[in-house]
Structures are given as structure tokens and as C-alpha cells.
Amino acid sequence: MPFPHEPFREPAIWMKYDHLTVKQRLDHLGGLSQFEKDIFESNVATFGSAPGSDIGFTEVLRWFALGGHSMAGVFERAGIYKLGNGGMTAFARAILRDFQGDVLFNTVVQKVDQGRNGVSLQMQDGRRIDAKAVVSTIPLNCLGDITFNPPLSALKTDAIASGHINKGAKIHFSLAATEPGWFATCSASGTSLYVFALSDHNGHEPSGPRGTWCIGFGYNGHLVDKRNSKGIIEAFRENLRPDAEVQAYLTHNWMNDPYAKGNWSCWGPNRFSRSVQELQKADGRVFFASADWADGWRGFVDGAIESGQKSANDVKEFLNSQHRVKL
Ligand SMILES: Cc1cc2nc3c(=O)[nH]c(=O)nc-3n(C[C@H](O)[C@H](O)[C@H](O)COP(=O)(O)OP(=O)(O)OC[C@H]3O[C@@H](n4cnc5c(N)ncnc54)[C@H](O)[C@@H]3O)c2cc1C
């Protein structure tokens, strides 16, 4: 994939391989031992918390291209840097401070009705909001819960029904020992409930490093019961760190969060070529912005920004064109 930020720019040879899973592509390759294939598969399983038999091969091509066409580049860009000074919370608050419109929290959209002159949003609490245009940022795996009237295109409906595959757990652990940095992956062909884990930091106390904070990620559909501390900790020790003394853990059940229904977007085979461009298209006065179908950093915060900027420009152009027509 020569141009990951413009994936459909020719030559888009990757489209030829879009029907393959990672596992099928690895099975085609000669000259590699099973061990080497397993190591590679467990590394790319981190892209979607899933075995190679579930992840589309072209998702791996995309990450590889985003990493500057190197695996070291992938892990450097995706894993090393983080937002300082308050992290994602501070980032979200800063965006909110910039925003100048009205804000409604804890309000669930249930239905989107479109007429010739506007859009009407029906909320779960009975409220209705009318607008000239709407930007929907509802994630791919949740869009099926909204009724669109008139219905969305057959291709969009098909993409929504298929959704993305990443439904793994993310669990933050506090370990007693002060450990140097580490990164570990677990084979998809074994019995591991975890797909990978990494040490994050050794605390922020002025007296110096103390303990280890690390993050473990589960294979799709596993470690779903956040209160099952015995199972979560036992599997962590068995699959990843046999000698670890786990002091505490913290998790949010993203896969069962009704407003997320999954983690960062990662797609199965055939989806990239079939669904991305369709999901990016507006439907009349409804514009769709989401990291889940961004071109480049799909499934990342950068992808959300890419898609949001594009939709904001599209809405502006649409509203200006409506204004011009009236004049
Ligand atoms: C566990 C985890 C780890 C991640 N790690 C990283 C990382 O290290 N780096 C990185 O760049 N990205 C990471 N991501 C991905 C990144 O967080 C997302 O891709 C990005 O935040 C998506 O932004 P968005 O605006 O498209 O959607 P979201 O931020 O998901 O916003 C969608 C909004 O829609 C709301 N919503 C859903 N349904 C309805 C409804 N019916 N009515 C009203 N509102 C609704 C939701 O509540 C939510 O507020 C991670 C994601 C997860 C889950």
C-alpha cells in the first residue's frame, strides 16, 4: 500500500489481496518456520485483539505502510508516544473548551429523520432536535441501533451489520516489582486469553521509580467479566508474567459498552475495499465522521481528527451551497 492516507489512489494493488485474512496470507508464504509465523501473527494480532484468522490482511498492510513501511515503525508510532499533561481527558476537555455551541450530555440519539429542508433527531428521552445538517460521530458498531428514515444505502447497511472485529479487553495492572520496560505477545493458536501486554511506567513519585504499571489486552470476547478478579489475575500470571505480584487492576468493558461496542476499529477481510468509501459518504444532510472509517489512521485518535475535519468542511460547503441556492 504505497499511499496509506489515500488508499484508493492508483496503483491500489492492495485491493487484490483484500479477501485474505492474515492467517491465509501467512499460510501462502514459504521459507518461514511455524515459530516465525506464530511470532509474526501474535504481533499483528495486537492490531485487532484477534487471531490472524479474523483480521483482514490489508489491515496489516495499512498499519505497515503507516509505520513508514517497517514493523519497527509501526510499534514506534502506535506504542511509544503518549499525550502528556492529563492525557486523553485533558485533550477532550481542551476540545470542549474550544467548542462554541450548545452541549447536551447523556442524551442518546434513537432516530434520524430526514426531510427536504432539514434533519430531525429523536432522542431516547423523548426530546427532538431539528437542524439543517447533522454530523454523526456514532461508532460503526453502534450505528445499527439508530433508525434512519429514509434508510441508509444497502452498502452502508451491509457495512454496519458487519461492523469491525475488535472487541478485546484492556486492563491496567499495578505490579509490586519495579521492572524495566517490557512488551509481550501471546500466540493466537494457544490457550492464552491475553493477546499482548506492555509495561507503561514505574510511577510518578518524586522519590523515584516504585512498582510497575502495565496494560494487558485480551483476545476478542475473553476477560469480559471485569469483576472476575481471580480469572483476570490468574490468566495474567499464567499467560504473561508468572512471577508478577498483581496489586490492583482497573478496566472498562468497552465491548459491552452500548455506546462503543468495541475497541479501536480493525476490520476483517473484504471490508476495506467494500465499505470504507461508502461509510465516508454523506447521506443527504447527514454527514458521518468517525475514526472507524478514516483513511489513514483508522482506529486512532488521528483518524477521528482526519474524519472530523473532512466532515466539518463538507458540512460548511453543503450549507454554503444551500445559502447560494436561496439567493
Ligand atoms: C481501549 C482503547 C484503547 C485505544 N488506544 C488508542 C491509542 O493508544 N491511540 C489512539 O490513537 N487511539 C486509541 N484508541 C482508539 C481511539 O480512542 C478511537 O479511535 C477514537 O477515540 C474514536 O473517536 P471518534 O470521535 O470517532 O469516536 P468516539 O470517541 O468513540 O465518540 C463516539 C461518541 O458517540 C457516542 N454515542 C454512541 N452511540 C450514541 C447514541 N446512540 N447517541 C448519542 N451518542 C452516541 C459515544 O458515547 C461517544 O461519545 C483506543 C480505543 C480504545 C477503546
Coordinates of C-alpha atoms and ligand atoms in Angstrom, one line a residue:
M1 CA 0.0 0.0 0.0
P2 CA 2.1 3.0 -1.2
F3 CA -0.3 5.7 0.0
P4 CA -2.0 4.8 3.3
H5 CA -3.6 8.2 3.7
E6 CA -5.0 8.0 0.1
P7 CA -5.5 4.2 0.0
F8 CA -7.6 4.2 -3.2
R9 CA -5.0 6.2 -5.2
E10 CA -3.6 4.1 -8.0
P11 CA -1.8 1.8 -8.0
A12 CA -4.1 0.4 -5.3
I13 CA -2.7 -3.2 -5.7
W14 CA -3.7 -4.0 -2.1
M15 CA -7.3 -4.4 -3.2
K16 CA -6.3 -7.6 -4.9
Y17 CA -5.5 -9.1 -1.5
D18 CA -8.5 -7.7 0.4
H19 CA -10.3 -11.1 0.5
L20 CA -7.4 -12.6 2.5
T21 CA -7.1 -12.9 6.3
V22 CA -3.6 -12.6 7.9
K23 CA -3.6 -16.3 8.5
Q24 CA -4.4 -17.2 4.9
R25 CA -1.6 -14.9 3.7
L26 CA 0.9 -16.4 6.2
D27 CA -0.1 -19.9 5.0
H28 CA 0.8 -18.9 1.5
L29 CA 4.3 -18.0 2.5
G30 CA 7.1 -20.5 2.1
G31 CA 10.6 -20.4 3.7
L32 CA 9.4 -19.5 7.2
S33 CA 9.3 -21.7 10.2
Q34 CA 6.0 -22.2 12.1
F35 CA 7.6 -20.4 15.0
E36 CA 8.4 -17.3 12.9
K37 CA 4.9 -17.3 11.5
D38 CA 3.4 -17.6 15.1
I39 CA 5.6 -14.7 16.3
F40 CA 4.5 -12.5 13.4
E41 CA 0.9 -13.5 13.8
S42 CA 0.9 -12.7 17.5
N43 CA 2.5 -9.3 16.8
V44 CA -0.2 -8.3 14.2
A45 CA -2.9 -9.8 16.4
T46 CA -2.3 -6.6 18.5
F47 CA -3.9 -4.6 15.6
G48 CA -7.4 -6.0 16.3
S49 CA -7.2 -8.1 19.6
A50 CA -7.9 -11.1 17.3
P51 CA -6.2 -14.1 15.8
G52 CA -4.8 -13.8 12.3
S53 CA -7.8 -15.9 11.1
D54 CA -10.1 -12.9 11.9
I55 CA -8.0 -9.9 10.8
G56 CA -8.0 -8.7 7.2
F57 CA -4.6 -8.9 5.6
T58 CA -5.0 -5.4 4.2
E59 CA -5.3 -4.0 7.7
V60 CA -1.8 -5.2 8.3
L61 CA -0.6 -3.7 5.1
R62 CA -2.2 -0.4 6.2
W63 CA -0.5 -0.4 9.6
F64 CA 2.8 -1.4 8.0
A65 CA 2.5 1.5 5.5
L66 CA 1.6 3.9 8.3
G67 CA 4.7 2.8 10.1
G68 CA 6.8 4.0 7.2
H69 CA 6.8 0.5 5.6
S70 CA 8.5 -1.1 8.6
M71 CA 7.3 -3.1 11.6
A72 CA 9.6 -1.2 13.9
G73 CA 8.0 2.0 12.7
V74 CA 4.5 0.6 13.4
F75 CA 5.3 -0.1 17.0
E76 CA 7.2 3.1 17.5
R77 CA 4.3 5.2 16.2
A78 CA 1.5 3.2 17.8
G79 CA 3.1 2.3 21.1
I80 CA 5.8 4.7 22.3
Y81 CA 4.3 8.2 22.3
K82 CA 1.5 9.3 24.6
L83 CA -0.3 12.5 25.4
G84 CA 1.3 14.2 28.4
N85 CA -0.2 16.6 30.9
G86 CA -3.5 15.0 31.6
G87 CA -3.7 12.6 28.6
M88 CA -6.9 11.9 26.8
T89 CA -9.1 13.6 29.5
A90 CA -7.2 16.9 29.2
F91 CA -7.3 16.6 25.4
A92 CA -11.1 16.0 25.4
R93 CA -11.6 19.0 27.8
A94 CA -9.4 21.2 25.6
I95 CA -11.6 20.3 22.5
L96 CA -14.7 21.1 24.6
R97 CA -13.3 24.5 25.7
D98 CA -12.7 25.4 22.0
F99 CA -16.3 24.5 21.1
Q100 CA -18.7 27.4 21.0
G101 CA -22.1 25.8 20.5
D102 CA -24.6 24.2 22.9
V103 CA -23.7 20.9 24.5
L104 CA -26.1 18.0 25.6
F105 CA -24.5 15.2 27.6
N106 CA -26.1 11.8 28.4
T107 CA -28.6 12.1 25.6
V108 CA -29.0 9.1 23.4
V109 CA -30.0 9.5 19.7
Q110 CA -32.5 6.9 18.6
K111 CA -33.8 8.0 15.3
V112 CA -32.7 10.3 12.4
D113 CA -35.5 11.6 10.2
Q114 CA -34.6 13.5 7.0
G115 CA -36.8 15.7 5.0
R116 CA -36.3 18.1 2.1
N117 CA -35.4 21.0 4.3
G118 CA -33.8 19.6 7.4
V119 CA -33.0 16.7 9.8
S120 CA -34.8 15.8 12.9
L121 CA -33.1 13.8 15.7
Q122 CA -35.3 11.8 18.0
M123 CA -33.7 11.2 21.4
Q124 CA -34.3 8.3 23.8
D125 CA -35.6 10.7 26.5
G126 CA -38.3 12.0 24.1
R127 CA -36.6 15.2 23.1
R128 CA -36.4 16.3 19.5
I129 CA -33.7 18.4 17.8
D130 CA -34.1 20.0 14.4
A131 CA -31.2 21.0 12.3
K132 CA -30.2 21.9 8.7
A133 CA -27.5 19.3 8.8
V134 CA -26.1 16.7 11.2
V135 CA -22.6 15.3 11.8
S136 CA -22.9 11.8 13.2
T137 CA -19.9 10.5 15.1
I138 CA -21.6 7.4 16.3
P139 CA -19.2 4.4 16.1
L140 CA -19.6 1.8 13.4
N141 CA -20.6 -1.0 15.8
C142 CA -23.4 1.2 17.3
L143 CA -24.9 2.7 14.1
G144 CA -27.2 -0.3 13.8
D145 CA -29.0 0.9 16.9
I146 CA -30.2 4.0 15.2
T147 CA -33.2 4.1 12.9
F148 CA -32.5 6.2 9.8
N149 CA -35.5 7.4 7.8
P150 CA -35.2 7.2 4.9
P151 CA -33.0 4.1 5.4
L152 CA -29.3 4.3 4.6
S153 CA -27.9 2.8 1.4
A154 CA -27.7 -1.0 1.1
L155 CA -23.8 -0.8 1.1
K156 CA -23.8 1.3 4.3
T157 CA -26.3 -1.0 5.9
D158 CA -24.2 -4.0 5.0
A159 CA -21.0 -2.4 6.4
I160 CA -22.8 -1.5 9.6
A161 CA -24.2 -5.1 10.0
S162 CA -20.7 -6.5 9.6
G163 CA -19.1 -3.9 11.9
H164 CA -15.5 -4.1 13.0
I165 CA -14.0 -7.0 14.8
N166 CA -12.1 -5.5 17.7
K167 CA -13.8 -6.5 20.9
G168 CA -11.0 -7.2 23.3
A169 CA -10.5 -6.2 26.9
K170 CA -8.0 -3.6 28.1
I171 CA -6.9 -4.0 31.7
H172 CA -4.5 -1.7 33.6
F173 CA -2.4 -3.5 36.3
S174 CA -0.4 -2.3 39.2
L175 CA 2.5 -4.7 39.9
A176 CA 4.6 -4.7 43.1
A177 CA 8.0 -5.1 41.5
T178 CA 9.8 -2.2 39.8
E179 CA 10.6 -3.6 36.4
P180 CA 12.4 -2.3 33.3
G181 CA 10.3 -1.8 30.2
W182 CA 8.8 -4.8 28.5
F183 CA 6.4 -5.8 25.7
A184 CA 5.0 -9.3 25.3
T185 CA 2.6 -11.1 22.9
C186 CA 0.8 -14.4 23.2
S187 CA 0.3 -16.9 20.4
A188 CA -3.2 -17.0 18.9
S189 CA -3.0 -20.8 18.4
G190 CA -2.6 -21.5 22.1
T191 CA -5.0 -21.1 25.0
S192 CA -4.0 -17.6 26.1
L193 CA -6.8 -15.2 26.9
Y194 CA -4.4 -12.2 26.6
V195 CA -3.1 -11.1 23.2
F196 CA -0.4 -8.7 24.4
A197 CA 0.7 -6.6 27.3
L198 CA 3.3 -3.8 27.9
S199 CA 4.8 -2.0 30.8
D200 CA 3.7 1.6 30.9
H201 CA 5.6 3.3 33.7
N202 CA 7.1 3.0 37.1
G203 CA 5.1 5.5 39.0
H204 CA 5.4 9.3 39.2
E205 CA 6.7 9.7 42.8
P206 CA 9.4 12.3 43.5
S207 CA 11.3 9.6 45.4
G208 CA 11.9 7.7 42.1
P209 CA 10.6 4.6 40.4
R210 CA 8.3 2.4 42.5
G211 CA 6.3 -0.6 41.2
T212 CA 5.2 -1.2 37.6
W213 CA 2.1 -0.1 35.9
C214 CA 1.3 -2.2 32.8
I215 CA -1.6 -2.8 30.4
G216 CA -2.9 -6.2 29.3
F217 CA -5.1 -6.6 26.2
G218 CA -7.4 -9.6 25.9
Y219 CA -8.3 -11.6 22.8
N220 CA -11.8 -10.8 21.5
G221 CA -14.6 -12.0 23.6
H222 CA -12.4 -13.0 26.6
L223 CA -11.9 -11.5 30.0
V224 CA -15.4 -9.9 29.7
D225 CA -16.3 -10.0 33.3
K226 CA -14.5 -7.1 34.9
R227 CA -15.4 -8.3 38.4
N228 CA -13.8 -11.7 37.9
S229 CA -10.6 -10.7 39.6
K230 CA -9.5 -14.3 40.2
G231 CA -9.8 -15.2 36.5
I232 CA -8.3 -11.9 35.3
I233 CA -5.2 -12.1 37.6
E234 CA -4.7 -15.8 37.2
A235 CA -4.7 -15.6 33.4
F236 CA -2.4 -12.6 33.5
R237 CA 0.1 -14.6 35.5
E238 CA -0.3 -17.8 33.5
N239 CA -0.3 -16.2 30.0
L240 CA 2.1 -13.3 30.6
R241 CA 4.0 -12.8 33.9
P242 CA 4.2 -15.9 36.1
D243 CA 6.1 -14.2 38.9
A244 CA 4.1 -11.0 39.0
E245 CA 2.5 -9.8 42.2
V246 CA -0.6 -8.0 41.0
Q247 CA -1.7 -5.3 43.5
A248 CA -4.7 -3.9 41.7
Y249 CA -6.3 -3.6 38.3
L250 CA -8.6 -1.2 36.5
T251 CA -10.7 -1.8 33.4
H252 CA -13.6 -0.6 31.4
N253 CA -15.7 -3.1 29.4
W254 CA -15.5 -1.5 26.0
M255 CA -17.0 -4.4 24.1
N256 CA -20.2 -4.3 26.3
D257 CA -20.4 -0.5 26.5
P258 CA -23.6 0.2 24.5
Y259 CA -22.0 3.4 23.1
A260 CA -18.8 1.8 21.9
K261 CA -19.4 -1.9 21.3
G262 CA -15.7 -2.5 20.8
N263 CA -12.2 -1.1 20.9
W264 CA -10.2 0.7 18.2
S265 CA -11.5 -0.2 14.7
C266 CA -10.0 -3.1 13.0
W267 CA -11.6 -4.9 10.1
G268 CA -12.0 -8.4 8.8
P269 CA -11.3 -9.5 5.2
N270 CA -13.1 -7.8 2.2
R271 CA -14.3 -4.9 4.3
F272 CA -11.6 -2.3 3.4
S273 CA -12.3 -2.2 -0.3
R274 CA -16.0 -2.7 0.0
S275 CA -17.0 -0.4 2.9
V276 CA -14.6 2.4 3.7
Q277 CA -15.6 4.8 0.9
E278 CA -19.3 4.2 1.3
L279 CA -19.1 4.9 5.1
Q280 CA -17.3 8.1 4.4
K281 CA -20.1 9.4 2.1
A282 CA -22.8 11.8 3.5
D283 CA -26.4 10.7 3.2
G284 CA -28.2 13.9 2.2
R285 CA -28.0 16.2 5.2
V286 CA -26.4 13.6 7.5
F287 CA -22.5 13.6 7.5
F288 CA -20.6 10.7 9.0
A289 CA -17.3 11.4 10.9
S290 CA -15.6 8.6 12.8
A291 CA -12.1 7.2 13.3
D292 CA -13.8 3.9 12.4
W293 CA -13.7 4.6 8.7
A294 CA -10.9 7.2 8.4
D295 CA -8.5 6.7 5.5
G296 CA -5.1 6.7 7.2
W297 CA -5.0 6.3 11.0
R298 CA -8.3 4.4 11.0
G299 CA -9.0 3.3 14.6
F300 CA -6.8 6.0 16.1
V301 CA -7.4 9.5 17.5
D302 CA -5.6 10.9 14.5
G303 CA -8.2 9.1 12.3
A304 CA -11.0 10.8 14.3
I305 CA -9.4 14.2 13.6
E306 CA -8.9 13.4 9.9
S307 CA -12.6 12.3 9.5
G308 CA -13.9 15.2 11.7
Q309 CA -12.0 17.8 9.7
K310 CA -13.3 16.4 6.4
S311 CA -16.9 16.3 7.6
A312 CA -16.7 19.8 9.0
N313 CA -15.5 21.1 5.6
D314 CA -18.2 19.1 3.8
V315 CA -21.0 20.5 6.0
K316 CA -19.7 24.0 5.5
E317 CA -19.7 23.6 1.8
F318 CA -23.2 22.0 1.9
L319 CA -24.7 24.8 4.0
N320 CA -23.0 27.5 1.8
S321 CA -24.4 25.8 -1.3
Q322 CA -27.9 25.8 0.2
H323 CA -27.5 29.5 1.0
R324 CA -26.4 30.3 -2.6
V325 CA -29.4 28.4 -4.0
K326 CA -31.7 30.6 -1.9
L327 CA -30.0 33.8 -3.1
Ligands
LIG1 C1 -9.3 0.6 24.8 C2 -9.0 1.5 23.7 C3 -7.6 1.9 23.5 C4 -7.3 2.8 22.5 N1 -6.0 3.2 22.3 C5 -5.7 4.1 21.4 C6 -4.3 4.6 21.3 O1 -3.4 4.2 22.1 N2 -4.1 5.6 20.4 C7 -5.0 6.0 19.6 O2 -4.8 6.9 18.7 N3 -6.3 5.6 19.6 C8 -6.6 4.6 20.5 N4 -7.9 4.1 20.6 C9 -8.9 4.5 19.6 C10 -9.4 5.9 19.7 O3 -9.8 6.1 21.1 C11 -10.7 6.0 18.9 O4 -10.4 5.6 17.5 C12 -11.2 7.4 18.8 O5 -11.4 8.0 20.1 C13 -12.6 7.4 18.1 O6 -13.0 8.8 18.1 P1 -14.5 9.1 17.4 O7 -14.7 10.5 17.6 O8 -14.5 8.5 16.0 O9 -15.5 8.2 18.3 P2 -15.7 8.2 19.9 O10 -14.6 8.9 20.6 O11 -16.0 6.7 20.2 O12 -17.0 9.0 20.0 C14 -18.3 8.5 19.6 C15 -19.3 9.1 20.6 O13 -20.6 8.7 20.2 C16 -21.4 8.4 21.4 N5 -22.6 7.6 21.0 C17 -22.6 6.3 20.6 N6 -23.9 6.0 20.4 C18 -24.7 7.1 20.6 C19 -26.1 7.4 20.5 N7 -27.0 6.5 20.1 N8 -26.5 8.6 20.8 C20 -25.6 9.6 21.2 N9 -24.3 9.4 21.3 C21 -23.8 8.2 21.0 C22 -20.4 7.7 22.3 O14 -20.8 7.8 23.6 C23 -19.1 8.6 22.0 O15 -19.1 9.7 22.9 C24 -8.3 3.2 21.6 C25 -9.6 2.9 21.8 C26 -10.0 2.0 22.8 C27 -11.4 1.6 23.0

